[in-house]
Amino acid sequence: MTQPSRGGEYDVAVIGGGLVGSALAWGLARAGQKVAMLDEGDIAVRPSRGNFALVWVQGKGLGMPEYAGWTKKSSDDWSGFADLLREQTGLDVAYRRPGGFMPMLSEEDLQARANTMMRLHNQPDMIRYPYEVMDRETLRKELPFIGPDVVGGTYCPLDGHCNSLRLLRTLHKGIGLLGVDYRPNHRVERIEHRDGGFRMTTAGGEIRAGKIVLAAGHDSARLAPMVGLSAPVRPQRGHVIVTEKTAPFLHHPTVYVRQTDEGGVMIGDSFEEAGFDTTLQPGVSSAIAQRAIRFFPLLGKLNVVRSWAALRVLTPDGFPIYEESKTAPGAFVATCHSGVTLAANHALTLAPLIAAGGLGDSFTPFSAGRFHVPQAA
């Protein structure tokens, strides 16, 4: 392990202990950095504990083909990432890549989906990947328990899923084994760039580091301007339902329904602009449950064991922000709403680049500067 760089007790301080921060801290420590991970602790509004656990490729990147390529790369690297975690920690995050489906309930929706996928793949510089638009009979061969309202859907062999709560637990175990100094209850109040590094005033005292990575989800919007960066993120609420365990019937994840490795069924999702309110809305839960039963009628016989609402971290265009500060070199921001899908990239690609000192030109499209381009009169 290297000696801490000038200006800090640590080579890198990662601010945020969710899936994005944990994956980066893990990757930075593997790259030989002395790392502190500063976290709010259990009081945090943590999207990492409320997500749907998909490792999803199909449909992503319309409007930014670079994001489609970045997503595909992470999906391709996820199997090796899961193997590394298992070898290190002894924990299996239950990653599977059987291919995923997006079923449709009307011919109009199916045609719209097919058109979207065509537009996505017709973009300049798009890294294309296989997908298929299926009619009902073709889809039923793969998903034999679909209901009579399902007219067809799309399929991509690159899609998969995992146990995301176990992934967070595994990453936290892994960073401990790598010597990362995990500091819960260290909410960062102020960041100063001085003496060749960074000083952070936290609820638990002062922390110094040569580099910092803002991976604090919604709180990155507050922290980023302190180091000359921008993270215009907002919360978006989504509901999830989990049923009792049942016999295996769904061997592929779908965008709305998936059967977990433990046998329960997860049902989602909703898109609500409700600020930071995570209050469960029975009407929303009822609507997504009814839709799920149209997809798979057998779900109507299962008991619900829990349901919750959680918050996505969204940029104005929905794509990630990765950037190094021009005015405070060594300060980076990493924010996205696909912390599960992109975990392999964050750990195996992004973290080593930060450890080496910079992101490179390939990350230019992910700069927050894209939100500040003057509009033509």
Tab-separated table of N, CA and C in Angstrom, residues 141-209:
chain	number	residue	atom	x	y	z
A	141	LYS	N	-42.874	-19.048	-24.817
A	141	LYS	CA	-41.958	-20.183	-24.756
A	141	LYS	C	-40.876	-19.956	-23.697
A	142	GLU	N	-40.535	-18.698	-23.463
A	142	GLU	CA	-39.508	-18.370	-22.480
A	142	GLU	C	-40.109	-18.031	-21.115
A	143	LEU	N	-41.303	-17.439	-21.137
A	143	LEU	CA	-42.000	-17.055	-19.903
A	143	LEU	C	-43.376	-17.719	-19.920
A	144	PRO	N	-43.442	-18.994	-19.594
A	144	PRO	CA	-44.695	-19.756	-19.780
A	144	PRO	C	-45.839	-19.327	-18.871
A	145	PHE	N	-45.593	-18.521	-17.855
A	145	PHE	CA	-46.649	-18.158	-16.917
A	145	PHE	C	-47.220	-16.764	-17.172
A	146	ILE	N	-46.941	-16.184	-18.346
A	146	ILE	CA	-47.496	-14.865	-18.633
A	146	ILE	C	-49.021	-14.953	-18.754
A	147	GLY	N	-49.661	-13.814	-18.464
A	147	GLY	CA	-51.112	-13.749	-18.520
A	147	GLY	C	-51.632	-13.467	-19.920
A	148	PRO	N	-52.950	-13.556	-20.104
A	148	PRO	CA	-53.545	-13.366	-21.430
A	148	PRO	C	-53.435	-11.944	-21.953
A	149	ASP	N	-53.163	-10.975	-21.092
A	149	ASP	CA	-53.064	-9.581	-21.545
A	149	ASP	C	-51.706	-9.262	-22.159
A	150	VAL	N	-50.714	-10.124	-21.977
A	150	VAL	CA	-49.372	-9.852	-22.499
A	150	VAL	C	-49.350	-10.144	-23.993
A	151	VAL	N	-48.957	-9.132	-24.791
A	151	VAL	CA	-48.983	-9.276	-26.252
A	151	VAL	C	-47.605	-9.611	-26.834
A	152	GLY	N	-46.557	-9.462	-26.046
A	152	GLY	CA	-45.198	-9.695	-26.531
A	152	GLY	C	-44.230	-8.937	-25.654
A	153	GLY	N	-43.026	-8.703	-26.163
A	153	GLY	CA	-42.035	-7.984	-25.371
A	153	GLY	C	-40.686	-7.965	-26.062
A	154	THR	N	-39.715	-7.390	-25.378
A	154	THR	CA	-38.346	-7.374	-25.892
A	154	THR	C	-37.460	-8.200	-24.976
A	155	TYR	N	-36.392	-8.721	-25.574
A	155	TYR	CA	-35.457	-9.586	-24.847
A	155	TYR	C	-34.038	-9.173	-25.182
A	156	CYS	N	-33.167	-9.185	-24.162
A	156	CYS	CA	-31.735	-8.954	-24.372
A	156	CYS	C	-30.956	-9.974	-23.561
A	157	PRO	N	-30.060	-10.720	-24.185
A	157	PRO	CA	-29.312	-11.760	-23.462
A	157	PRO	C	-28.283	-11.214	-22.481
A	158	LEU	N	-28.027	-9.909	-22.513
A	158	LEU	CA	-27.017	-9.328	-21.632
A	158	LEU	C	-27.569	-8.939	-20.268
A	159	ASP	N	-28.875	-8.990	-20.093
A	159	ASP	CA	-29.487	-8.540	-18.848
A	159	ASP	C	-29.417	-9.607	-17.767
A	160	GLY	N	-29.312	-9.155	-16.520
A	160	GLY	CA	-29.265	-10.076	-15.392
A	160	GLY	C	-29.725	-9.402	-14.123
A	161	HIS	N	-29.435	-10.037	-12.988
A	161	HIS	CA	-29.816	-9.478	-11.691
A	161	HIS	C	-28.951	-10.106	-10.608
A	162	CYS	N	-29.068	-9.549	-9.394
A	162	CYS	CA	-28.285	-10.045	-8.268
A	162	CYS	C	-29.079	-9.822	-6.988
A	163	ASN	N	-28.479	-10.135	-5.865
A	163	ASN	CA	-29.037	-9.804	-4.562
A	163	ASN	C	-28.350	-8.516	-4.114
A	164	SER	N	-29.033	-7.391	-4.265
A	164	SER	CA	-28.357	-6.105	-4.067
A	164	SER	C	-28.070	-5.801	-2.603
A	165	LEU	N	-28.917	-6.268	-1.689
A	165	LEU	CA	-28.611	-6.068	-0.273
A	165	LEU	C	-27.357	-6.852	0.113
A	166	ARG	N	-27.233	-8.058	-0.438
A	166	ARG	CA	-26.032	-8.845	-0.169
A	166	ARG	C	-24.806	-8.212	-0.843
A	167	LEU	N	-25.026	-7.581	-1.996
A	167	LEU	CA	-23.925	-6.884	-2.653
A	167	LEU	C	-23.391	-5.766	-1.760
A	168	LEU	N	-24.281	-4.971	-1.169
A	168	LEU	CA	-23.828	-3.904	-0.284
A	168	LEU	C	-23.086	-4.481	0.919
A	169	ARG	N	-23.646	-5.534	1.509
A	169	ARG	CA	-22.983	-6.187	2.644
A	169	ARG	C	-21.613	-6.729	2.234
A	170	THR	N	-21.541	-7.346	1.057
A	170	THR	CA	-20.286	-7.943	0.593
A	170	THR	C	-19.231	-6.876	0.347
A	171	LEU	N	-19.629	-5.763	-0.272
A	171	LEU	CA	-18.668	-4.689	-0.504
A	171	LEU	C	-18.146	-4.127	0.814
A	172	HIS	N	-19.034	-3.989	1.800
A	172	HIS	CA	-18.573	-3.475	3.096
A	172	HIS	C	-17.625	-4.470	3.775
A	173	LYS	N	-17.913	-5.753	3.637
A	173	LYS	CA	-16.981	-6.737	4.176
A	173	LYS	C	-15.659	-6.678	3.423
A	174	GLY	N	-15.744	-6.550	2.109
A	174	GLY	CA	-14.540	-6.510	1.279
A	174	GLY	C	-13.656	-5.319	1.578
A	175	ILE	N	-14.244	-4.142	1.762
A	175	ILE	CA	-13.401	-2.972	2.044
A	175	ILE	C	-12.736	-3.110	3.409
A	176	GLY	N	-13.431	-3.771	4.343
A	176	GLY	CA	-12.791	-4.018	5.633
A	176	GLY	C	-11.577	-4.909	5.510
A	177	LEU	N	-11.695	-5.952	4.690
A	177	LEU	CA	-10.573	-6.856	4.480
A	177	LEU	C	-9.411	-6.173	3.763
A	178	LEU	N	-9.730	-5.146	2.976
A	178	LEU	CA	-8.695	-4.422	2.237
A	178	LEU	C	-8.083	-3.273	3.048
A	179	GLY	N	-8.573	-3.072	4.260
A	179	GLY	CA	-7.992	-2.045	5.114
A	179	GLY	C	-8.587	-0.663	4.973
A	180	VAL	N	-9.738	-0.560	4.286
A	180	VAL	CA	-10.404	0.738	4.187
A	180	VAL	C	-10.887	1.160	5.574
A	181	ASP	N	-10.683	2.420	5.904
A	181	ASP	CA	-11.131	2.960	7.183
A	181	ASP	C	-12.562	3.462	7.002
A	182	TYR	N	-13.523	2.647	7.437
A	182	TYR	CA	-14.937	3.021	7.302
A	182	TYR	C	-15.338	3.888	8.477
A	183	ARG	N	-15.856	5.079	8.172
A	183	ARG	CA	-16.214	6.034	9.214
A	183	ARG	C	-17.708	6.368	9.136
A	184	PRO	N	-18.577	5.565	9.771
A	184	PRO	CA	-19.986	5.959	9.835
A	184	PRO	C	-20.148	7.168	10.749
A	185	ASN	N	-21.302	7.824	10.647
A	185	ASN	CA	-21.593	9.015	11.458
A	185	ASN	C	-20.568	10.119	11.225
A	186	HIS	N	-20.085	10.204	9.996
A	186	HIS	CA	-19.122	11.237	9.598
A	186	HIS	C	-19.682	12.042	8.425
A	187	ARG	N	-20.881	12.569	8.594
A	187	ARG	CA	-21.453	13.420	7.552
A	187	ARG	C	-20.523	14.611	7.312
A	188	VAL	N	-20.194	14.861	6.059
A	188	VAL	CA	-19.262	15.933	5.718
A	188	VAL	C	-20.014	17.256	5.667
A	189	GLU	N	-19.540	18.217	6.442
A	189	GLU	CA	-20.163	19.537	6.493
A	189	GLU	C	-19.450	20.539	5.593
A	190	ARG	N	-18.137	20.429	5.493
A	190	ARG	CA	-17.375	21.402	4.709
A	190	ARG	C	-16.138	20.722	4.125
A	191	ILE	N	-15.779	21.128	2.903
A	191	ILE	CA	-14.564	20.635	2.247
A	191	ILE	C	-13.716	21.833	1.856
A	192	GLU	N	-12.440	21.784	2.185
A	192	GLU	CA	-11.496	22.831	1.787
A	192	GLU	C	-10.367	22.203	0.983
A	193	HIS	N	-10.027	22.858	-0.114
A	193	HIS	CA	-8.901	22.419	-0.938
A	193	HIS	C	-7.711	23.295	-0.601
A	194	ARG	N	-6.724	22.720	0.099
A	194	ARG	CA	-5.554	23.491	0.473
A	194	ARG	C	-4.393	22.560	0.794
A	195	ASP	N	-3.188	23.115	0.745
A	195	ASP	CA	-1.967	22.369	1.072
A	195	ASP	C	-1.827	21.111	0.214
A	196	GLY	N	-2.249	21.194	-1.037
A	196	GLY	CA	-2.085	20.070	-1.946
A	196	GLY	C	-3.036	18.929	-1.712
A	197	GLY	N	-4.065	19.132	-0.913
A	197	GLY	CA	-5.031	18.068	-0.643
A	197	GLY	C	-6.352	18.654	-0.201
A	198	PHE	N	-7.090	17.892	0.594
A	198	PHE	CA	-8.434	18.286	0.987
A	198	PHE	C	-8.625	18.070	2.481
A	199	ARG	N	-9.284	19.031	3.104
A	199	ARG	CA	-9.652	18.912	4.507
A	199	ARG	C	-11.171	18.916	4.606
A	200	MET	N	-11.690	17.906	5.279
A	200	MET	CA	-13.131	17.761	5.433
A	200	MET	C	-13.516	17.897	6.890
A	201	THR	N	-14.417	18.813	7.147
A	201	THR	CA	-14.997	18.941	8.474
A	201	THR	C	-16.214	18.035	8.533
A	202	THR	N	-16.202	17.076	9.441
A	202	THR	CA	-17.288	16.103	9.523
A	202	THR	C	-17.879	16.093	10.925
A	203	ALA	N	-18.995	15.397	11.056
A	203	ALA	CA	-19.637	15.256	12.363
A	203	ALA	C	-18.746	14.504	13.343
A	204	GLY	N	-17.761	13.797	12.843
A	204	GLY	CA	-16.860	13.028	13.701
A	204	GLY	C	-15.461	13.594	13.772
A	205	GLY	N	-15.257	14.827	13.295
A	205	GLY	CA	-13.934	15.437	13.341
A	205	GLY	C	-13.377	15.706	11.957
A	206	GLU	N	-12.144	16.227	11.916
A	206	GLU	CA	-11.520	16.587	10.644
A	206	GLU	C	-10.842	15.379	10.006
A	207	ILE	N	-11.009	15.253	8.696
A	207	ILE	CA	-10.359	14.205	7.895
A	207	ILE	C	-9.575	14.901	6.791
A	208	ARG	N	-8.380	14.411	6.527
A	208	ARG	CA	-7.567	14.969	5.448
A	208	ARG	C	-7.226	13.869	4.446
A	209	ALA	N	-7.203	14.235	3.171
A	209	ALA	CA	-6.893	13.268	2.118
A	209	ALA	C	-6.290	13.977	0.921
